[in-house]
Coordinates of C-alpha atoms in Angstrom, one line a residue:
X1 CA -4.2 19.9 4.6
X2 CA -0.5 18.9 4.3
X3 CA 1.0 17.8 1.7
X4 CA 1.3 14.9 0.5
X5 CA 5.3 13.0 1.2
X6 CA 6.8 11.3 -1.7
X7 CA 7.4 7.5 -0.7
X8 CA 9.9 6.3 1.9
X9 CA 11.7 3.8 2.9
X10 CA 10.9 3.8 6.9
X11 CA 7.6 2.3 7.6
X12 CA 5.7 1.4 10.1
X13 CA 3.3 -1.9 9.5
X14 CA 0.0 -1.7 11.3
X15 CA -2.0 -5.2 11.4
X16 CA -5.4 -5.9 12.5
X17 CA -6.0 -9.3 13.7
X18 CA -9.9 -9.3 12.7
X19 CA -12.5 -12.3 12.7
X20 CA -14.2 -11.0 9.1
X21 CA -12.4 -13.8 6.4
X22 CA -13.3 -10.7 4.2
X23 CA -10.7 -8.5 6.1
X24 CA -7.9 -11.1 7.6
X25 CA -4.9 -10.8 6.3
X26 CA -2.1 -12.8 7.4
X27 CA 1.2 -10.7 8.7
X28 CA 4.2 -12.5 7.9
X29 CA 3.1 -12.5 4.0
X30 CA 2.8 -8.6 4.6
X31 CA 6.1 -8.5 6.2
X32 CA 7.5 -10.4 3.1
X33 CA 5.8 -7.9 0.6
X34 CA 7.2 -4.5 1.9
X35 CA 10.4 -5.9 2.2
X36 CA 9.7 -6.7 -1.7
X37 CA 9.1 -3.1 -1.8
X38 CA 12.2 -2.0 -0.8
X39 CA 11.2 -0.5 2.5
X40 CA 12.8 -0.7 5.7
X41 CA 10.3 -2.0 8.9
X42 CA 10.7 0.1 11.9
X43 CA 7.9 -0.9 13.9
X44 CA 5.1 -3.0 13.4
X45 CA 1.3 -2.2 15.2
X46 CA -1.1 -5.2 15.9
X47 CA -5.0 -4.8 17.2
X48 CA -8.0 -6.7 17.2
X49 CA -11.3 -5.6 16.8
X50 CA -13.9 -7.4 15.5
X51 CA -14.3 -5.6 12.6
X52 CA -13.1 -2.6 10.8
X53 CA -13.9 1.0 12.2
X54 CA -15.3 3.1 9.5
X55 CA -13.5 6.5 10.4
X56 CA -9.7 5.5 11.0
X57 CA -9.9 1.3 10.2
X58 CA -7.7 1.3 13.3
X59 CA -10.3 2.9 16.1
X60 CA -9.1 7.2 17.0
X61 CA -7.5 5.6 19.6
X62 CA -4.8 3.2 18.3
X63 CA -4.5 5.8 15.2
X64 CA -3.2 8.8 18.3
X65 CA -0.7 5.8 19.0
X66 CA 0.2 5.4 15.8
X67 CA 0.9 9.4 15.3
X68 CA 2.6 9.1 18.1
X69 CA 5.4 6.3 16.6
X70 CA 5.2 8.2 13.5
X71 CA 6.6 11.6 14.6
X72 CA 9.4 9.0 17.2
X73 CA 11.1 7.2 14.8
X74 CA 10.6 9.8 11.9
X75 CA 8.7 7.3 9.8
X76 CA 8.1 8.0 5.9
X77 CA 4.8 6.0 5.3
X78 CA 2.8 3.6 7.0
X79 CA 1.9 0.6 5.5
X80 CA -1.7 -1.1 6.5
X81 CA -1.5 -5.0 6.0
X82 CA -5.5 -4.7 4.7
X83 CA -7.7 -2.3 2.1
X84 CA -8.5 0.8 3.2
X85 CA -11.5 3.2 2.1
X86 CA -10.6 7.0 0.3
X87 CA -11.9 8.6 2.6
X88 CA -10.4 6.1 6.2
X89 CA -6.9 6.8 3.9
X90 CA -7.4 10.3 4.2
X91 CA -8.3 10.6 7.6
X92 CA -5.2 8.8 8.6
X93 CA -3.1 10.8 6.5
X94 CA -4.5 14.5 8.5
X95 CA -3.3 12.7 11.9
X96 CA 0.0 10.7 10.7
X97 CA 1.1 14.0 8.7
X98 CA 2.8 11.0 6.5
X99 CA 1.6 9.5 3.4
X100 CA -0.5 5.8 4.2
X101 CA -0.6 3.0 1.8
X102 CA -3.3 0.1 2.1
X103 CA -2.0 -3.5 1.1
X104 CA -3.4 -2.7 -3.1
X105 CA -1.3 0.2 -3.1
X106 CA 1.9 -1.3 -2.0
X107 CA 1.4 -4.2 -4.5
X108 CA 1.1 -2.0 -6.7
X109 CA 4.1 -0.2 -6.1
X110 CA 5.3 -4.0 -6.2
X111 CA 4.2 -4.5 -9.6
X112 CA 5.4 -1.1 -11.0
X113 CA 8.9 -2.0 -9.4
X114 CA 8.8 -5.6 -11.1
X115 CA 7.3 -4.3 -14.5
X116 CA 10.0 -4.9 -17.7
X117 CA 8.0 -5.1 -20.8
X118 CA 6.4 -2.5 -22.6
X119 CA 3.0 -4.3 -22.1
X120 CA 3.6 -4.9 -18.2
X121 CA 4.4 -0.9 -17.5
X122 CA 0.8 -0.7 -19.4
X123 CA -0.6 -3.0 -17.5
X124 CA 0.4 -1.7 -14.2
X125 CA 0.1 2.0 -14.9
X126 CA -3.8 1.3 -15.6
X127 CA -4.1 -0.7 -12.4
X128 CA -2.9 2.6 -10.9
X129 CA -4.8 4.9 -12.5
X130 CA -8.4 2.9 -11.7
X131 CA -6.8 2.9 -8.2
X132 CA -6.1 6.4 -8.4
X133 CA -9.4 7.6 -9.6
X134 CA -11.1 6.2 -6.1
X135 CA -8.8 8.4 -4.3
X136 CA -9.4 11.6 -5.7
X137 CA -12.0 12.7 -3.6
X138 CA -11.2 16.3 -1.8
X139 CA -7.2 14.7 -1.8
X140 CA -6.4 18.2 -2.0
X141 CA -7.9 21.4 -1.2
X142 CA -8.0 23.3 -4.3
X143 CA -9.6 20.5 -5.5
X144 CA -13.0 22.5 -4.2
X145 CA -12.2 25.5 -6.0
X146 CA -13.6 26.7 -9.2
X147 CA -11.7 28.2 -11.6
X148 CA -12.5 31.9 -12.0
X149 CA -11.2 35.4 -12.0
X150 CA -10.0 37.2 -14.6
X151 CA -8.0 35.5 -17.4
X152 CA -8.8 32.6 -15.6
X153 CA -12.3 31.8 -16.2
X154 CA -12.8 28.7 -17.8
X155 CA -15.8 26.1 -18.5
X156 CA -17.0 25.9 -15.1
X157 CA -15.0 22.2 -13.8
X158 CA -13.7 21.9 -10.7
X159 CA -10.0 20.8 -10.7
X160 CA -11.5 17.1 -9.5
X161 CA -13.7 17.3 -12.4
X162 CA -10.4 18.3 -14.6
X163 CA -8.0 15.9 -12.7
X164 CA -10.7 12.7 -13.2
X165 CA -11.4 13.9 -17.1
X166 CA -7.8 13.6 -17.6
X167 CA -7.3 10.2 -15.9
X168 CA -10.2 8.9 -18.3
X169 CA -8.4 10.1 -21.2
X170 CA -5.0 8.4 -20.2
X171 CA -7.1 5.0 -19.3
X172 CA -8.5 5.2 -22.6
X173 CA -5.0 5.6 -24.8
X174 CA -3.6 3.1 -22.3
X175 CA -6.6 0.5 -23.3
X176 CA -6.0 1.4 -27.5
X177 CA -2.0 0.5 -26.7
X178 CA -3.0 -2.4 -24.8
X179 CA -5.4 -4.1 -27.7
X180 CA -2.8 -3.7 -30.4
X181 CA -0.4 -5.7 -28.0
X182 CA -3.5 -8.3 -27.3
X183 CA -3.6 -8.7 -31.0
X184 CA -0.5 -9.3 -31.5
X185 CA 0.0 -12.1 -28.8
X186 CA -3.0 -13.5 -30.2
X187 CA -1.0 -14.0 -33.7
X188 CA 1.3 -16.3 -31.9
X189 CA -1.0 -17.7 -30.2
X190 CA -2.8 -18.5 -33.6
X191 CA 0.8 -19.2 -34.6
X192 CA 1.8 -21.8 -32.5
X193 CA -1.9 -23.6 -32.9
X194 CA -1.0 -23.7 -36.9
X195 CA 2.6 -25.3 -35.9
X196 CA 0.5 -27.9 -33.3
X197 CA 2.7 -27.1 -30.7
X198 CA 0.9 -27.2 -27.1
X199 CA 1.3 -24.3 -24.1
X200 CA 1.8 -25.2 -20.8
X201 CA 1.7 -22.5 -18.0
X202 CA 3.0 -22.6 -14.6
X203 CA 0.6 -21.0 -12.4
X204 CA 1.0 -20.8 -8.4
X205 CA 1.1 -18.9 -5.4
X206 CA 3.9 -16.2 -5.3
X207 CA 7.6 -17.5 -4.3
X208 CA 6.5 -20.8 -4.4
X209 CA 9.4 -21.8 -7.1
X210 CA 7.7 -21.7 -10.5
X211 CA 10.7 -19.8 -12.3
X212 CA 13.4 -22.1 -10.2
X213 CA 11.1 -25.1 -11.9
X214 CA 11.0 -23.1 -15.7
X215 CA 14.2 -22.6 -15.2
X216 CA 15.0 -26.6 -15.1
X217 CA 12.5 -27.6 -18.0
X218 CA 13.4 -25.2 -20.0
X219 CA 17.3 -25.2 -19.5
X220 CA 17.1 -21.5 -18.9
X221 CA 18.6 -18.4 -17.0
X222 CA 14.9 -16.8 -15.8
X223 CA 15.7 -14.1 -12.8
X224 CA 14.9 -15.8 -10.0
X225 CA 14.7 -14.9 -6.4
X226 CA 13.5 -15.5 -2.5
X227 CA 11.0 -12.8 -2.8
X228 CA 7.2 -12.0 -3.8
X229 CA 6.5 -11.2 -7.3
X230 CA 9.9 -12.0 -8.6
X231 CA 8.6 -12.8 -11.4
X232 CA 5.7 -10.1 -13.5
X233 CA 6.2 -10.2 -17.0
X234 CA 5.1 -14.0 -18.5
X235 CA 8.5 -15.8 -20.3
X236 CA 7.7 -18.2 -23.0
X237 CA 10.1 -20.8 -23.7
X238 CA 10.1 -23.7 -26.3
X239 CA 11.0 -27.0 -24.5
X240 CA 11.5 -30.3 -25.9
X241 CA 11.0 -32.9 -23.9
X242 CA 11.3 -36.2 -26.7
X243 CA 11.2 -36.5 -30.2
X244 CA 7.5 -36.3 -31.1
X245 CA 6.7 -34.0 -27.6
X246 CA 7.4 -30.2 -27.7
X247 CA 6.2 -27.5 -25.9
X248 CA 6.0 -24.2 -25.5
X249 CA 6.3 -23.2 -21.7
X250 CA 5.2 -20.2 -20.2
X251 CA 6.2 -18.5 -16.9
X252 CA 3.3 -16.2 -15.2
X253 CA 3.4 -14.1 -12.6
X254 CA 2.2 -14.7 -9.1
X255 CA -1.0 -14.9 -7.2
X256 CA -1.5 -13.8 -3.5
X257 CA -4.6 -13.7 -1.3
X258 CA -7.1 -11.1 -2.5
X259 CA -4.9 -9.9 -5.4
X260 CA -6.5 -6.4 -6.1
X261 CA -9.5 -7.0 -9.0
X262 CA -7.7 -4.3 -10.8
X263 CA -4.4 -6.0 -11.5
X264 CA -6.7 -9.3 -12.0
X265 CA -8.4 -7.0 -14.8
X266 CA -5.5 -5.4 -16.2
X267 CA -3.3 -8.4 -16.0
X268 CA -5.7 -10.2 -18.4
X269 CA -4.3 -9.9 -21.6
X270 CA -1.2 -11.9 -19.8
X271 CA -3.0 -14.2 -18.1
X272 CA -4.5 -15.0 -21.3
X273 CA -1.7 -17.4 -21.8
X274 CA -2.8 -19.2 -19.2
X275 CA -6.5 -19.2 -20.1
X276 CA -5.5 -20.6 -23.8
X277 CA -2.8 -23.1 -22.2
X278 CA -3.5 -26.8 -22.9
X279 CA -2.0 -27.5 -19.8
X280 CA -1.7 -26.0 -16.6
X281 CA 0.9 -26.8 -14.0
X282 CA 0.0 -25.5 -10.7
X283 CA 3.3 -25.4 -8.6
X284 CA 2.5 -25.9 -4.7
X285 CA 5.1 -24.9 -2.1
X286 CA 4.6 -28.2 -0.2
X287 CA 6.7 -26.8 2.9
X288 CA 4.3 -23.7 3.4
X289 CA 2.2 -24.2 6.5
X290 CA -0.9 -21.8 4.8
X291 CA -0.5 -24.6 1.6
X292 CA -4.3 -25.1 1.4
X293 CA -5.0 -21.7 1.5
X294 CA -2.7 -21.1 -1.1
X295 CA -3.9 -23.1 -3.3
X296 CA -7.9 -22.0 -2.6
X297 CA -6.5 -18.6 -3.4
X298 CA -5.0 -19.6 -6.8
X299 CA -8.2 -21.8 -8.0
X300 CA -10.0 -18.4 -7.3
X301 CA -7.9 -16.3 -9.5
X302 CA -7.8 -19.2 -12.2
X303 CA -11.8 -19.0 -12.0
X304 CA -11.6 -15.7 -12.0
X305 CA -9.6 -15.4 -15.5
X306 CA -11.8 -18.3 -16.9
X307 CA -8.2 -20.9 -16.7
X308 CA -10.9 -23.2 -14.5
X309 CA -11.5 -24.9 -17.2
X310 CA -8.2 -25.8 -18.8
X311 CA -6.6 -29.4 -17.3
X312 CA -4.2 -28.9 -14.2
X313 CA -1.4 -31.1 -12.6
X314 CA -0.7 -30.0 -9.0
X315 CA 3.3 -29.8 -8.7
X316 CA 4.1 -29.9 -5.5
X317 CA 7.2 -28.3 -5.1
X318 CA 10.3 -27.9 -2.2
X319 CA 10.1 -31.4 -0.8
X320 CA 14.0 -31.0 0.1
X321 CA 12.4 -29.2 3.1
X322 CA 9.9 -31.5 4.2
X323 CA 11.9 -35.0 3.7
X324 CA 9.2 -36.4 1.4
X325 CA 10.5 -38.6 -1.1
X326 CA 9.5 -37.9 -5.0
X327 CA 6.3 -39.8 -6.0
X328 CA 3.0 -39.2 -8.1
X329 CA -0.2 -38.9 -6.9
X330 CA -3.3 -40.3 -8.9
X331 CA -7.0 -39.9 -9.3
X332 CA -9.1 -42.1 -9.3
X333 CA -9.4 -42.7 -13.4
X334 CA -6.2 -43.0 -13.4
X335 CA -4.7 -39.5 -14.4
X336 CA -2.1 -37.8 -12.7
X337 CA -3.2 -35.8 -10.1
X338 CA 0.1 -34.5 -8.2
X339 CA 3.9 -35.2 -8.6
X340 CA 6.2 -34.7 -5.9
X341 CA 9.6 -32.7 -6.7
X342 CA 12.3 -30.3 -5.4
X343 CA 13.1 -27.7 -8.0
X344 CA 16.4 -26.9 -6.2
X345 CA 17.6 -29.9 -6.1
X346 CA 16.3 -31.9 -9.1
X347 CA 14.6 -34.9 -7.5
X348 CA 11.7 -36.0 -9.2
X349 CA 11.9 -33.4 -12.4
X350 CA 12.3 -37.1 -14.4
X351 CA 9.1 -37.9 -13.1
X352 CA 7.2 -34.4 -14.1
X353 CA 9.1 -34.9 -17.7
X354 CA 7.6 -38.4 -17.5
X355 CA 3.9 -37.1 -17.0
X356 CA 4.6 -34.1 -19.6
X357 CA 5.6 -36.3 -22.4
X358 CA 2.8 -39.3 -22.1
X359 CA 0.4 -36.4 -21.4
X360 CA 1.2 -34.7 -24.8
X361 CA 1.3 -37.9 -26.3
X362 CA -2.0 -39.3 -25.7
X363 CA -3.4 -35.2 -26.0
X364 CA -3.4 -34.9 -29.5
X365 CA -6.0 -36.8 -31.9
X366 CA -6.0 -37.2 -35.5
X367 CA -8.3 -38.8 -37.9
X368 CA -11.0 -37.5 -40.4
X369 CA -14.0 -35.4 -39.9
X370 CA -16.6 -35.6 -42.8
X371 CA -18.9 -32.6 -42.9
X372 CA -21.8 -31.8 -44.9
X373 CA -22.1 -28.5 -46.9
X374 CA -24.5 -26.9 -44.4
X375 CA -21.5 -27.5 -42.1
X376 CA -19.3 -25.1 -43.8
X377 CA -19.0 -23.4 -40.3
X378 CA -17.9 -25.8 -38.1
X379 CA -15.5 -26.0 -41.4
X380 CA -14.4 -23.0 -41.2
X381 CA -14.1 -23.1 -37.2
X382 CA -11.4 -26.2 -37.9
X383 CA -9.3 -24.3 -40.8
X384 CA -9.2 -20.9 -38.0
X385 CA -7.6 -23.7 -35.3
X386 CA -5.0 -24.5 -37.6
X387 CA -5.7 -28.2 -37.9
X388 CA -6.8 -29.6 -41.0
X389 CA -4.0 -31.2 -42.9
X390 CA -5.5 -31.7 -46.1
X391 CA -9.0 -31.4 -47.2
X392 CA -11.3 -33.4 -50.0
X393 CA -14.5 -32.5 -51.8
X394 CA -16.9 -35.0 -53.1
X395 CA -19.3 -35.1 -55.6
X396 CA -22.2 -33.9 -53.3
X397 CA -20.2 -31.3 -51.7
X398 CA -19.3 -32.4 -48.9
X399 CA -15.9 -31.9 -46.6
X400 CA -13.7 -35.1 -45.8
X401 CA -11.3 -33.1 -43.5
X402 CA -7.9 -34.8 -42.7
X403 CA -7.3 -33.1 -38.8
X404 CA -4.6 -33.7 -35.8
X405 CA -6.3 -31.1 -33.2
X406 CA -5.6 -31.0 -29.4
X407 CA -7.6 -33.4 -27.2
X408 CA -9.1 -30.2 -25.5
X409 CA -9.9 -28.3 -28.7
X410 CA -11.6 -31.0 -30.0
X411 CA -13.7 -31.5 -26.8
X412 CA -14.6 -27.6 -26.7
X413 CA -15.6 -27.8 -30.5
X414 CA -18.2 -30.8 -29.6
X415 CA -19.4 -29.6 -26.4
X416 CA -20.0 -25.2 -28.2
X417 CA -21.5 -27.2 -32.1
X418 CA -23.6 -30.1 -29.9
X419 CA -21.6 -32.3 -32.1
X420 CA -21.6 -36.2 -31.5
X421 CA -18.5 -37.5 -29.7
X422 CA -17.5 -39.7 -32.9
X423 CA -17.0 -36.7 -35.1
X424 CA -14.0 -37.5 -35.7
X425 CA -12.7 -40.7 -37.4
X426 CA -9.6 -43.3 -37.6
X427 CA -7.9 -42.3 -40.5
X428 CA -9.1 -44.9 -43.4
X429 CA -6.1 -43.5 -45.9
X430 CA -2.6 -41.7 -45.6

């Protein structure tokens, strides 16, 4: 088998237009990621079928074509705009003679590109190696050989066996790094719950202008640009939008339709910020004709982390393009359900700042919570949150907590204890 090219620049797209949801893919998106890559598009293949072929994806037909365009403009790597199997990978690979990437590798290659922090370059080297490990399957031939002869007998492995012992290992030191970092962002997490001061994470599809829109709250100089994944490792910023409201805002990277499970699962520990955020702002590119389906695929991904949960103000963002005039949307209760603003531009960011502030205001409770002494854990629940601001024993032991907790973690604390909703009490003394 030949060997295997180091990456290129000159690719070749191949799309298949298919009627499985599970496989469609949409090809301008594609076209938008390898540029992100840094690749240069010298062709681009399109077919229909109604569904995948299981030897070549393509059909042995339109993969001869595709040899064909390879070997006449001299291409580097092909680039497939769905996922590919191991073993449909490596039977493209015999007849291209060029190295083939499915649409997880080259967001991964994305994502390695994009990766600053210590913790991201973790997070993304584990996504490759769980990637890696499907593909090691008779990649090679001397992977089939046993080692022998003399001075070179050894336990009896195969080089796959050695190869996927030694992945395994480097997953496993990889996971140790990574909980020391989790830890530690947990600390500040814990931190900033002592010093009451709320989260709120932008969330969104990928180019859709969260980091133009941090970059206006927050007064700040985030790298921003008109490309996917711009933006990987999360930027937390403190914010202060009146006298009694601050904030700390976070910065997240990007969701795309059917985001690889692997970077969902490595990219946990970050995401984390979104999952423990009191407030999610999802930011909509209003101008984007597949809007709806943008958003589906973001409420997956936020399910998917366990975010679903946390409350959520649709932002919908580049109405400069559309000529739609800044406004807010309601529900029917009465809470704000959208708000209507150009990040470029500036209309209607007084509006958002309008919604943060009498959101934060009316988010945060205090009172007092009396407890009895078989209640010591619920107690001790309330002290770990960081919200009792004084405490008083009586004679018959019981706890007269003075709290100011979050609305949310007040809710979660009655709804996990079974608690009644009048737990806690108008403050009858300073």
């Amino acid at each position: 088998m030949f060997e295997r090219a180091e990456a290129g620049d000159r690719a070749i797209l191949v799309h298949m237009d298919v009627q499985d949801e599970v496989h469609r893919e949409d090809l301008d998106e594609f076209k938008e990621l390898v540029t992100s890559a840094g690749a240069e598009i010298i062709d681009v293949v399109t077919t229909r079928r109604n569904r995948p072929e299981v030897k070549y994806f393509v059909g042995s037909g339109k993969a001869k074509e595709i040899a064909e365009l390879v070997k006449h403009h001299e291409a580097d790597v092909v680039l497939f705009n769905h996922a590919l199997t191991p073993s449909q990978e490596r039977n493209l690979e015999r007849i291209f003679e060029c190295r083939v990437l499915d649409r997880t590798g080259l967001i991964l290659d994305i994502f390695a590109q994009r990766a600053r922090s210590f913790e991201g370059k973790l997070q993304v080297e584990l996504a490759q190696l769980k990637h890696m490990m499907t593909r090691l399957v008779r990649g090679w031939t001397h992977l089939e050989r046993q080692k022998g002869g003399i001075g070179l007998r050894g336990p009896g492995e195969t080089q796959l066996e050695t190869d996927r012992r030694l992945l395994n290992q480097r997953v496993k030191q990889i996971n140790k790094r990574l909980e020391k970092v989790r830890s530690q962002r947990e600390q500040g997490r814990q931190s900033r719950r002592k010093a009451e001061i709320a989260t709120v994470s932008l969330v969104g599809y990928t180019n859709a202008g969260k980091s133009t829109l941090f970059n206006l709250l927050a007064d700040d100089n985030v790298y921003v640009q008109d490309q996917l994944f711009a933006t990987l490792d999360p930027t937390l910023r403190s914010v202060k939008f009146a006298d009694d409201v601050k904030v700390i805002l976070a910065d997240t990277v990007g969701f795309i339709r059917h985001l690889p499970h692997d970077l969902v699962d490595a990219f946990r520990s970050t995401l984390q910020e979104t999952t423990e955020a009191q407030l999610l702002l999802h930011v909509i590119d209003s101008a984007d004709e597949n809007r709806d389906g943008n958003i589906d695929e973001v409420e997956t991904v936020l399910n998917q982390i366990g975010a679903d949960n946390v409350y959520l103000i649709q932002v919908m963002n580049k109405i400069d393009l559309t000529d739609t005039a800044p406004h807010i949307d309601y529900h029917s209760d009465g809470s704000v359900r959208r708000v209507w603003l150009s990040a470029v531009t500036g209309e209607g960011i007084d509006l958002l700042k309008e919604v943060l502030t009498n959101y934060f205001r009316e988010a945060v409770l205090s009172g007092e919570i009396y407890l009895k002494p078989a209640q010591a854990k619920i107690r001790a629940k309330l002290f770990g949150l960081g919200v009792v601001q004084s405490e008083d024993v009586d004679e018959e032991g019981c706890f007269h907590l003075n709290v100011r907790i979050s609305r949310r973690d007040y809710q979660q604390l009655i709804q996990r204890e079974e608690l009644a909703q009048d737990l806690l009490l108008p403050k009858t003394h300073s």
